[in-house]
Coordinates of C-alpha atoms and ligand atoms in Angstrom, one line a residue:
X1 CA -9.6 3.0 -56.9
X2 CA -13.0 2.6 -55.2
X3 CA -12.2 4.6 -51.8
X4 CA -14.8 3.4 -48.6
X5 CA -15.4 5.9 -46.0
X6 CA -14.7 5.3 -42.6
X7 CA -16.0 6.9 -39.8
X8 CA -15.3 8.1 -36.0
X9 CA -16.9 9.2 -32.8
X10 CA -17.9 13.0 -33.7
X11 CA -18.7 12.0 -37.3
X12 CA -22.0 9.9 -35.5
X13 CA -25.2 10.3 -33.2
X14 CA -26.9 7.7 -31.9
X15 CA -30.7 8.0 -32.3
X16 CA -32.7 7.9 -29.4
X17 CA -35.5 5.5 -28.9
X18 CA -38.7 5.5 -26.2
X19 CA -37.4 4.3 -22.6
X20 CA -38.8 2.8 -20.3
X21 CA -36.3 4.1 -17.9
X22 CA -37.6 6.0 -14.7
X23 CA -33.7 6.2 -13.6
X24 CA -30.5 5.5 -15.5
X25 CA -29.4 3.2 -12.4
X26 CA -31.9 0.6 -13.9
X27 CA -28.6 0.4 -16.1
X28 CA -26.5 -2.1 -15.6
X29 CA -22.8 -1.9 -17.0
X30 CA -21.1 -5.4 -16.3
X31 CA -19.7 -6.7 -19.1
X32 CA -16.5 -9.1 -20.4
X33 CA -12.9 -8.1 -20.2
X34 CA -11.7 -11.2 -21.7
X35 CA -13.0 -15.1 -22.5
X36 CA -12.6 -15.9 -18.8
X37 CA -12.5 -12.3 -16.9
X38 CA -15.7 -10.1 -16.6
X39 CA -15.7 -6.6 -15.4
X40 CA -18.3 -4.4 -13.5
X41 CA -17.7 -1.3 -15.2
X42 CA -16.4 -1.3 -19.1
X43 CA -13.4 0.9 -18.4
X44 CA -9.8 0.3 -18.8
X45 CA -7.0 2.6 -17.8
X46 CA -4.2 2.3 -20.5
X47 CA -1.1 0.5 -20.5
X48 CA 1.1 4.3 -20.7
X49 CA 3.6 5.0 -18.4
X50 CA 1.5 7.8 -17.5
X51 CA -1.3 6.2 -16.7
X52 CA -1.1 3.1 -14.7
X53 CA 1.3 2.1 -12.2
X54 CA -0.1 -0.1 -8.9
X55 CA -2.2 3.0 -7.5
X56 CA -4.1 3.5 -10.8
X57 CA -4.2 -0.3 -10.7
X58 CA -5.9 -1.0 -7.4
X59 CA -7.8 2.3 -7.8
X60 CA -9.8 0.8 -11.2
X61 CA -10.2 -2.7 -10.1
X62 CA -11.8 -1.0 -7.1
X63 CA -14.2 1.1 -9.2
X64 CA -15.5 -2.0 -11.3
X65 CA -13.1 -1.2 -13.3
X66 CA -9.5 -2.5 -14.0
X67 CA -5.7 -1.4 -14.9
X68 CA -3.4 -2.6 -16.9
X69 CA 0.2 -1.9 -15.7
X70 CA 2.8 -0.3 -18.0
X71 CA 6.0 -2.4 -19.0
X72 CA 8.3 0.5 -19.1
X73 CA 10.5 -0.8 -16.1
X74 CA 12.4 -3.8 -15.0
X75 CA 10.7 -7.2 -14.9
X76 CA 11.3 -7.2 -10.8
X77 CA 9.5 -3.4 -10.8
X78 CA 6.4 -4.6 -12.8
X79 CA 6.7 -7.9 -10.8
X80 CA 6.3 -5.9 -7.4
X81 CA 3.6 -3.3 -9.0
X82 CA 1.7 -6.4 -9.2
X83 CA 2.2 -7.7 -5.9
X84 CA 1.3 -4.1 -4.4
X85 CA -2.3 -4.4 -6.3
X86 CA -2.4 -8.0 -5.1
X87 CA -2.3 -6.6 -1.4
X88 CA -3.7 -3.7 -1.6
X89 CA -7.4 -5.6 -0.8
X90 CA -7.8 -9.0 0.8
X91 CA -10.5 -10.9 2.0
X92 CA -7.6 -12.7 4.3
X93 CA -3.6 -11.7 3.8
X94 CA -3.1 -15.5 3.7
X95 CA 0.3 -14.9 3.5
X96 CA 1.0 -11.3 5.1
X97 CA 4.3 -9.4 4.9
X98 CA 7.0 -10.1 8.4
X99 CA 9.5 -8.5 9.8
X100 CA 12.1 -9.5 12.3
X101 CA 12.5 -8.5 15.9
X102 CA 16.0 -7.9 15.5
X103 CA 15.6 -5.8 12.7
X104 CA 15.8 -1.4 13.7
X105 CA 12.8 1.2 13.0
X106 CA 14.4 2.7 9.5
X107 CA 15.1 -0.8 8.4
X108 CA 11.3 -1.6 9.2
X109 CA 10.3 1.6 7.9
X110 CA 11.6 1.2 4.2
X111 CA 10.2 -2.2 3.9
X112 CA 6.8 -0.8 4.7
X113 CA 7.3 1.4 1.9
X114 CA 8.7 -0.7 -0.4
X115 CA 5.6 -3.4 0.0
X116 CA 3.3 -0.9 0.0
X117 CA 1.8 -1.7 3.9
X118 CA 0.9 0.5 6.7
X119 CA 2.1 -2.2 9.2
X120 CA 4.1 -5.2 9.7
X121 CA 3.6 -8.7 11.6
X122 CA 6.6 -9.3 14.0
X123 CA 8.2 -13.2 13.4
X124 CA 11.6 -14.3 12.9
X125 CA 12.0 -17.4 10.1
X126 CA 9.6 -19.8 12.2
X127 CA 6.7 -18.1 11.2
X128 CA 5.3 -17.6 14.5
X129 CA 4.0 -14.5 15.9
X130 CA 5.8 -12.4 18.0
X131 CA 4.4 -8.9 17.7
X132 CA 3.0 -6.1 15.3
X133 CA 4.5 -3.0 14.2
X134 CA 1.8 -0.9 13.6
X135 CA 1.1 2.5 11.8
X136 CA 1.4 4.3 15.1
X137 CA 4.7 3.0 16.1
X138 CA 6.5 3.8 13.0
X139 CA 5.3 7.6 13.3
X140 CA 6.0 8.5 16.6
X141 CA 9.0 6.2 17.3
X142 CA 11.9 8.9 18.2
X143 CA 14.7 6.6 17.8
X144 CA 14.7 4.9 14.5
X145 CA 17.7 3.6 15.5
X146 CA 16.1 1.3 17.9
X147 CA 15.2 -2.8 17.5
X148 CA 11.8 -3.4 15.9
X149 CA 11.0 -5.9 19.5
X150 CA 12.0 -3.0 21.6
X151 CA 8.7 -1.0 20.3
X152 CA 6.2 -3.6 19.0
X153 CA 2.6 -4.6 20.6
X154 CA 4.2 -8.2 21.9
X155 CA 2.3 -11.2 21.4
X156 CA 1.0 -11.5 24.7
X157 CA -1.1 -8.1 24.4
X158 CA -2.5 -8.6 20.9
X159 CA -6.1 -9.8 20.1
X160 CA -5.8 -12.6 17.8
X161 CA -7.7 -14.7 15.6
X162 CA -7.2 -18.6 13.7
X163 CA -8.3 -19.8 10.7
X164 CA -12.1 -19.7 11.0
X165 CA -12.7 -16.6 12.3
X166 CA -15.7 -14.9 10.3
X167 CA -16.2 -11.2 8.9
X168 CA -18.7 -10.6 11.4
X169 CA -16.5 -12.0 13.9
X170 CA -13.5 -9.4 12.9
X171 CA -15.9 -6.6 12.2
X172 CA -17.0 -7.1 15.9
X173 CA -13.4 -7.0 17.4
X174 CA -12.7 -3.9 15.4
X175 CA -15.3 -2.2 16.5
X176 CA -14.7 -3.3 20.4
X177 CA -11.0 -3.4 20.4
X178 CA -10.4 -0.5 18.3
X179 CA -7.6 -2.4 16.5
X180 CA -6.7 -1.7 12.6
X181 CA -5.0 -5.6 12.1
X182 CA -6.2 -8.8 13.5
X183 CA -3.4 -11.4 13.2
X184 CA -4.6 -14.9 12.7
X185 CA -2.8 -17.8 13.9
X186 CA -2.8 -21.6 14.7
X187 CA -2.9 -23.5 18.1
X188 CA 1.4 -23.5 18.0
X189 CA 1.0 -20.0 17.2
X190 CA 2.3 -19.4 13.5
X191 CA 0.8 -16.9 11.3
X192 CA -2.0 -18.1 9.2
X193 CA -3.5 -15.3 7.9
X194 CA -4.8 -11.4 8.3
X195 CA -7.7 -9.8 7.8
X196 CA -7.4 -5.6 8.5
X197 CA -10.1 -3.3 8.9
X198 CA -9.5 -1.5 5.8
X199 CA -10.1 -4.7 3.9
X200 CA -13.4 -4.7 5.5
X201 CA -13.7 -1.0 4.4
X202 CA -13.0 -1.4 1.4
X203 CA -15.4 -4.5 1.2
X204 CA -17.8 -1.9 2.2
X205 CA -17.1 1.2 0.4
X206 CA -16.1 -0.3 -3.3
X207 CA -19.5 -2.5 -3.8
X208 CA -18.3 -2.9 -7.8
X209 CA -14.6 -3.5 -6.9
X210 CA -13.1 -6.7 -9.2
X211 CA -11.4 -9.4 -7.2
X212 CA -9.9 -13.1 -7.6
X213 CA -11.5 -16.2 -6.2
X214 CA -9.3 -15.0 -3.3
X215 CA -11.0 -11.5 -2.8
X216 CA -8.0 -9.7 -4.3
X217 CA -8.3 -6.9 -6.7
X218 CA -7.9 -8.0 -10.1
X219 CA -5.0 -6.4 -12.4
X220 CA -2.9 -7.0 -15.7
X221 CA -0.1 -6.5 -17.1
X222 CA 1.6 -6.2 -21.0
X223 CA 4.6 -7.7 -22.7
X224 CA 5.7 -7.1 -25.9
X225 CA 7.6 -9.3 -28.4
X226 CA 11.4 -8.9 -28.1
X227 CA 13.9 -9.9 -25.5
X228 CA 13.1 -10.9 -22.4
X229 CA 8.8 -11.1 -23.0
X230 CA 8.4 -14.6 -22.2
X231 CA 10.5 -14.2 -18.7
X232 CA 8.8 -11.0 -17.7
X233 CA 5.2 -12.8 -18.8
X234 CA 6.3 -15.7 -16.6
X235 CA 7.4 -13.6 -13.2
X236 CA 4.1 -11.6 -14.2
X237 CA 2.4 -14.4 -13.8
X238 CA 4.1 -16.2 -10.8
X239 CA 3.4 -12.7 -9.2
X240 CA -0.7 -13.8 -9.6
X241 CA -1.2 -11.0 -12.2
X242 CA -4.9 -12.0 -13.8
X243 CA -4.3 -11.1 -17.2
X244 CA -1.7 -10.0 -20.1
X245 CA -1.7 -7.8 -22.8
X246 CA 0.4 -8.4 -25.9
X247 CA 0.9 -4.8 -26.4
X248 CA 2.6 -3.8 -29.9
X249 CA 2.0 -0.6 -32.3
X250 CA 0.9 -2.8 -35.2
X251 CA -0.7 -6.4 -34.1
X252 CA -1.4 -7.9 -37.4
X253 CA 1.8 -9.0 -38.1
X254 CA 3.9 -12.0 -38.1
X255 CA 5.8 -10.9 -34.5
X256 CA 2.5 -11.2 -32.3
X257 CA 1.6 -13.9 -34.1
X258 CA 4.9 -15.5 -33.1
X259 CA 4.5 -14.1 -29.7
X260 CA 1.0 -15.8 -29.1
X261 CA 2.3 -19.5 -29.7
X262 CA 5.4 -18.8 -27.5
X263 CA 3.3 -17.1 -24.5
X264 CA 0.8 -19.9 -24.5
X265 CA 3.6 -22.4 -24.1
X266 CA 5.5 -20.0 -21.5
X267 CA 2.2 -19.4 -19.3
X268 CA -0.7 -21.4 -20.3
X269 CA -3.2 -20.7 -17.7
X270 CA -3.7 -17.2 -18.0
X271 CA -5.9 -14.8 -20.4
X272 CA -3.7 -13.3 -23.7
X273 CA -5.3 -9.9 -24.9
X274 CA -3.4 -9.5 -28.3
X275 CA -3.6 -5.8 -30.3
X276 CA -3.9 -3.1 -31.6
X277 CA -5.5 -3.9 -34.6
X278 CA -7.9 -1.6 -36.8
X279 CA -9.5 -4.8 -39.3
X280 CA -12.3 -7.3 -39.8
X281 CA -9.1 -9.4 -41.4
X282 CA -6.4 -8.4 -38.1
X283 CA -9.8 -9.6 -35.7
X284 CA -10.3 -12.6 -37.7
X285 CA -6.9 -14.0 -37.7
X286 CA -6.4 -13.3 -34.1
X287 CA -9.5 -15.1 -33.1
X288 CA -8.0 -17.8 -35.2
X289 CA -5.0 -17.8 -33.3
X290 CA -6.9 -18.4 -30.0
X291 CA -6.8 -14.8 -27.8
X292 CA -9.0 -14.2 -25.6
X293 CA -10.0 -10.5 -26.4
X294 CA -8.6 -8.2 -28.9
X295 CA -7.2 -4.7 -28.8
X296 CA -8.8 -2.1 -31.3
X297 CA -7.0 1.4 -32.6
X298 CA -4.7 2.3 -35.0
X299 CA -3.8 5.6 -34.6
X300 CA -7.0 7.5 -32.0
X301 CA -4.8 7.9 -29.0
X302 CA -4.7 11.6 -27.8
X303 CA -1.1 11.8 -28.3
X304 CA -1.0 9.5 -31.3
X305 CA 0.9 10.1 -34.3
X306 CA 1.1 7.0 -36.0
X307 CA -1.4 8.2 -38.9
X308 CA 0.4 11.6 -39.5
X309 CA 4.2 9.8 -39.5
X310 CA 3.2 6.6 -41.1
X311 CA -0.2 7.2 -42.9
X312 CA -1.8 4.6 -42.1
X313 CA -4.3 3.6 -39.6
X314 CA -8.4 3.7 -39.6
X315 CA -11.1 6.0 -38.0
X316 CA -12.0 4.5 -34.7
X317 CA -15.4 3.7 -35.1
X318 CA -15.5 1.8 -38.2
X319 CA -12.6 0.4 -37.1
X320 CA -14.5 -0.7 -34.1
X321 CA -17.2 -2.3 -35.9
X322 CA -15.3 -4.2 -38.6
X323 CA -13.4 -6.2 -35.8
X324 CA -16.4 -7.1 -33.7
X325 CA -18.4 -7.8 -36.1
X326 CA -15.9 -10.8 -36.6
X327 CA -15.0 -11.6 -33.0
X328 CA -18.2 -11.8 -32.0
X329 CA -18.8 -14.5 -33.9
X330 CA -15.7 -16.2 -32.3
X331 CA -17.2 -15.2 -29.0
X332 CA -13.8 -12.8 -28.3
X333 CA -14.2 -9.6 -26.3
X334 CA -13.0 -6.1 -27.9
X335 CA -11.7 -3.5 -26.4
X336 CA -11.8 -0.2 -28.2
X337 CA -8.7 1.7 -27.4
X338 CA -7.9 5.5 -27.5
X339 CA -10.0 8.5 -28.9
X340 CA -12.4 8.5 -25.6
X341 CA -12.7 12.3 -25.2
X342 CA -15.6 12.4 -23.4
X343 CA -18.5 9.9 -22.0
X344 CA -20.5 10.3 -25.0
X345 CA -18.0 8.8 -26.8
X346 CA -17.9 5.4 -24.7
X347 CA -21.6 5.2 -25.5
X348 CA -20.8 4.7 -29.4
X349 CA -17.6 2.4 -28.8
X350 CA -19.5 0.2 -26.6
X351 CA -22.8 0.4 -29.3
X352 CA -20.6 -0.2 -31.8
X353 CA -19.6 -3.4 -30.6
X354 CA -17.2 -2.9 -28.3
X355 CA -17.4 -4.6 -24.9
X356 CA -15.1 -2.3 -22.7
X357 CA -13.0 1.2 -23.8
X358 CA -9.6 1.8 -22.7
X359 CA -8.8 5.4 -21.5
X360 CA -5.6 6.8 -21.5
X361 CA -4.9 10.6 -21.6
X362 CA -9.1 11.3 -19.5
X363 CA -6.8 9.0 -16.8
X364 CA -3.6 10.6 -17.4
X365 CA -4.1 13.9 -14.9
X366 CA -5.2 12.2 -12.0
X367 CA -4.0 11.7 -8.3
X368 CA -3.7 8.1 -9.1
X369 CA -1.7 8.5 -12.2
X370 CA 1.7 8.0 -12.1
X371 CA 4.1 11.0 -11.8
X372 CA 4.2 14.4 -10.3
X373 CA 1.4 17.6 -10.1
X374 CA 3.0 20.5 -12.3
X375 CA 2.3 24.0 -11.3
X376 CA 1.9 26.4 -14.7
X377 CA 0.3 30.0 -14.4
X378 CA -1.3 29.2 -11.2
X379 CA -3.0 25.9 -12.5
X380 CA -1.9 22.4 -12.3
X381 CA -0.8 19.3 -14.8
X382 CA 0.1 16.2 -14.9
X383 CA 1.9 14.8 -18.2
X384 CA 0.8 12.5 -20.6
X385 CA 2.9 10.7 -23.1
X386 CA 2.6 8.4 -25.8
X387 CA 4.8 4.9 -25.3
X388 CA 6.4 5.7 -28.9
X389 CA 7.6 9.4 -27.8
X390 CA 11.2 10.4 -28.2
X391 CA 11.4 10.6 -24.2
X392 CA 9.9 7.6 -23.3
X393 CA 12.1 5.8 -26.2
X394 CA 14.8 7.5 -24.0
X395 CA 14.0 6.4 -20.7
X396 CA 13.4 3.0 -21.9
X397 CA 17.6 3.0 -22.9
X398 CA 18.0 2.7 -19.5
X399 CA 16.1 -0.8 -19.6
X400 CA 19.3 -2.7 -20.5
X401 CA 18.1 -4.4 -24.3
X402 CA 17.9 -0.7 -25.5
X403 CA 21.0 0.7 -24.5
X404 CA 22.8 0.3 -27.4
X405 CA 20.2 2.0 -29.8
X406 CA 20.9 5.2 -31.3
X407 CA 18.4 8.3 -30.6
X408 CA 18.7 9.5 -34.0
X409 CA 17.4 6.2 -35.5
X410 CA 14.3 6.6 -33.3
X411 CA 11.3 7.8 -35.2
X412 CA 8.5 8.7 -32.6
X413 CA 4.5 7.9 -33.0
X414 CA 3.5 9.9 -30.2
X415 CA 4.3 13.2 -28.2
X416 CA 4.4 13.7 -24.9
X417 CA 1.6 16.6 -23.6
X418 CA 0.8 17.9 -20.0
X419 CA -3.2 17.6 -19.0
X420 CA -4.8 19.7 -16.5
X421 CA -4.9 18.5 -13.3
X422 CA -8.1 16.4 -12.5
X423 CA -8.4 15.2 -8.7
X424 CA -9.0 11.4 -7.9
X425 CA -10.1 8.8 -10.3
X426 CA -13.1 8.4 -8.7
X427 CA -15.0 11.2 -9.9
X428 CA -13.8 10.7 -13.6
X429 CA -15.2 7.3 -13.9
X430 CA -18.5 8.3 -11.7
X431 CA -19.1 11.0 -15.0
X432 CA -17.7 8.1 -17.5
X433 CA -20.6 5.9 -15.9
X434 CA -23.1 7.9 -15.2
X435 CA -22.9 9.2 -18.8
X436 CA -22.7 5.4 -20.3
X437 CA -25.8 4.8 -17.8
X438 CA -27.7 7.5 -19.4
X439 CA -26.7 7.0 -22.9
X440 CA -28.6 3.2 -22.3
X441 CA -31.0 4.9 -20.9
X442 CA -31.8 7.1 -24.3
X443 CA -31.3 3.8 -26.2
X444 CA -33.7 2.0 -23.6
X445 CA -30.9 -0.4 -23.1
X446 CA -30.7 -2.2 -19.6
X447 CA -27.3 -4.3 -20.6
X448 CA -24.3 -3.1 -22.9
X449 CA -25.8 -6.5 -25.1
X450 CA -29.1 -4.5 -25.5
X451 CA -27.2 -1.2 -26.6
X452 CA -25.4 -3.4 -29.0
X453 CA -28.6 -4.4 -30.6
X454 CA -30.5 -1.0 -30.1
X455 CA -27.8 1.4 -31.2
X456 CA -28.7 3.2 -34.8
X457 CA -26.1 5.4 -35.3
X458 CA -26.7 8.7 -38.3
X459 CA -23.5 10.2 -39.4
X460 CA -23.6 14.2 -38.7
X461 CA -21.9 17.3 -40.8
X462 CA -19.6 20.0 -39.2
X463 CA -22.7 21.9 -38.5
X464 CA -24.1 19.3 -36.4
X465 CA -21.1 18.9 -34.7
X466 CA -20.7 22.2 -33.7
X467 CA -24.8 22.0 -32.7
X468 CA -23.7 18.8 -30.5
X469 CA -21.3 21.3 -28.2
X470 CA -21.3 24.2 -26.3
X471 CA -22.1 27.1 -28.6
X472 CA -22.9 30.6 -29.1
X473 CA -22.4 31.5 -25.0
X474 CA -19.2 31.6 -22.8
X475 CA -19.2 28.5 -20.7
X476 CA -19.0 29.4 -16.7
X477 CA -19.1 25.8 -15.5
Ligands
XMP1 P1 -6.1 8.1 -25.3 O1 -6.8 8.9 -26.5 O2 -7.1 7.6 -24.4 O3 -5.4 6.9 -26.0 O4 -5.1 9.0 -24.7 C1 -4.6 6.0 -25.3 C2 -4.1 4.9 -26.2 O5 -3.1 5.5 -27.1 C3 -2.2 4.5 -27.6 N1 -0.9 5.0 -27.5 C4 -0.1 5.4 -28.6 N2 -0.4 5.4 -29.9 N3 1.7 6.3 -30.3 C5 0.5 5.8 -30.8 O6 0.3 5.8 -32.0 C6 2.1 6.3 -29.0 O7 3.1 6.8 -28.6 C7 1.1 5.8 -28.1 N4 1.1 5.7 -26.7 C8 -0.1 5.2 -26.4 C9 -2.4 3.3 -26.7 O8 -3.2 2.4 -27.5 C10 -3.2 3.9 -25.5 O9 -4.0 2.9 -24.9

């Protein structure tokens, strides 16, 4: 048996080459999530239910980034996930959240917290405005036992707005009326709209942030291939998520195929990323099947244990460059998912042919991640688990197709670990970036295309690997 090699990120270097760099911010890092979708930054944060719920979501797309929401809860969870990313950043609310006058404080209050807004438009069914209920009123109302009209700014004292008002124009009126939420509204006085001064902020502040031809942040979602997929892919949909993820362990096979024909009937109009797939052959026949970008990795994730339980699976950089070799010439995106340890190694995924990474575990420890802050030995944690570990296969039984399944005939890929405790997002993918930014700038590469065609990678032995780190001292910083 002739036996190839295969390769992955710390078994390769990437040679550097003259620059003609004079900063790494002559860098520029936009690239293509997908046949129709393009992304500022090349980053993903993974599809783990660890990872990315809505504030993960809105957080990425905000970065230049984007999420990719976990389907480890009911359709009409994920569905309102999406609708909270959806919201979280307008150019105009064209069709903001209401409440009703007659409603009380505690009734207003958990609706607020349930959609995710600091404050709520007063109307009763006609649509027409009658007040707002703003951030103040709902924290220093005493009674919250009292009627939503009985505290609200009434109509007749708000500052308002119609459909033509300009940025400028709001900017100015937040600035001189020292209002957070400018109502907009037709001559008979229904609600036509919102624009909010943290929309504006935000307009400000995230320069790279993703958005919709409406000015929303962008976000997707997966599915898998059993039970109710093609519903939840629909609502997902309906719900104005920009793109889904097939998401199964092993994507050359004859399920996702299956699942491909049957989503592009069930939603047409939307972007399908189909994986994970490790082969020239897997890229190739998905291509042929008409995604529009493929998922690679068999077996790299941090808490991965496909290749130890099952065997099989390929090192992630050869993997990497056997499938975009191929998709490339079907003009497909790939996304090279798990293994990222550190920024260097987004330099070789991306050289090797990969047009964005996904990150799970580097994501998993952050404010934005989903779950709580652990306290251990005076430091703190988050947890990170795979989406085949024996307790997320137990929390899924409470998703009703499971229920019947028996725990001892579940045989777990992945583990479930705690992280150290990392802060916001932010800072993470300002290292990620400005370590891809520099890694172009050693290759003299001004796009992710020119890294591509600059990159010469030289495989390294232990010794060089140890060389690459942190060695003979004691690390203070
Ligand atoms: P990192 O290394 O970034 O990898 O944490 C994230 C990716 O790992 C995959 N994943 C799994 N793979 N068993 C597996 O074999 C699992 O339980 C599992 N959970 C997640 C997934 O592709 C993710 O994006």
């Amino acid at each position: 048996m002739n036996i190839p090699l295969a390769l992955t990120y710390d078994d390769v270097l990437i040679v550097p080459r003259r620059s003609t760099f004079s900063s790494r911010d002559e860098a520029t890092t936009k690239t293509r999530l997908s046949r129709h979708i393009s992304l500022n930054i090349p980053i993903i944060s993974a599809n783990m239910d660890s990872v990315t719920g809505s504030e993960m979501a809105i957080a990425m797309a905000r970065l230049g980034g984007i999420g990719i929401l976990h389907r480890f809860n009911s359709i009409e969870e994920n569905v309102e996930e999406v609708k909270r990313v959806k919201r979280a950043q307008n150019l105009i609310v064209s069709d903001p959240y209401t409440i009703d006058p007659s409603k009380t404080v505690s009734e207003a209050k958990e609706f607020a917290n349930k959609t995710g807004v600091s404050g709520l438009l007063v109307s009763n069914g006609d649509r027409k405005l009658r007040g707002i209920l703003s951030r103040r009123d709902f924290l220093f109302a005493t009674d919250t036992n009292q009627k939503v009209e009985n505290i609200m700014t009434p109509r007749e004292k708000l500052i308002v707005g119609n459909a033509f008002t300009t940025f400028e124009e709001a900017k100015k009126i937040f600035a001189d009326y020292k209002v957070e939420k400018l109502p907009l509204v037709d001559e008979e006085n229904h609600i036509v709209g919102l624009i909010t001064s943290d929309d504006l902020k935000h307009l400000i502040n995230y320069p790279l942030s993703n958005r919709d031809s409406e000015g929303r942040l962008i976000v997707g979602a997966c599915v898998g291939v059993h039970g109710d997929y093609l519903e939840r892919a629909q609502e997902l949909v309906k719900a104005g998520v920009d793109i889904l993820v097939i998401d199964i362990a092993h994507g050359h096979s004859d399920l996702m195929f299956d699942a491909i024909v049957k989503l592009r009937e069930a939603v047409p109009n939307i972007d399908l990323i189909a994986g994970n797939i490790a082969t020239a052959n897997a890229a190739q026949e998905l291509c042929e099947a008409g995604v529009d970008a493929i998922k690679v990795g068999v077996g790299p994730g941090s808490i991965c244990i496909t290749r130890i339980v099952t065997g099989c699976g390929m090192p992630q950089l050869t993997a990497i460059i056997e499938a975009s070799i191929v998709a490339k010439k079907y003009g497909v995106p790939v996304i090279a998912d798990g293994g990222i340890k550190k920024s260097g190694d987004i330099v070789k995924a991306l050289g090797a042919g990969a047009d964005t990474v996904m990150l799970g575990s580097m994501l998993a420890g952050t404010e934005e991640s989903p779950g709580v802050i652990m306290n251990k030995d005076d430091k703190k944690f988050k947890i990170s688990r795979g989406s085949a570990s024996f307790t997320q296969a137990n929390d899924r039984r409470k998703i009703s197709q499971e229920k019947k399944k028996n725990m001892s005939d579940i045989v777990p890929e992945g583990i479930e670990s705690i992280v150290p405790f990392k802060g916001d997002v932010k800072s993470i993918i300002n290292q990620m970036v400005g370590g891809l930014k520099s890694g172009m700038s050693y290759t003299n590469s001004h796009t992710i295309a020119e890294l591509q065609k600059n990159v010469e990678f030289v495989r390294i032995s232990g010794f060089g690997l140890v060389e690459s780190g942190v060695h003979d001292v004691t690390a203070i910083t």
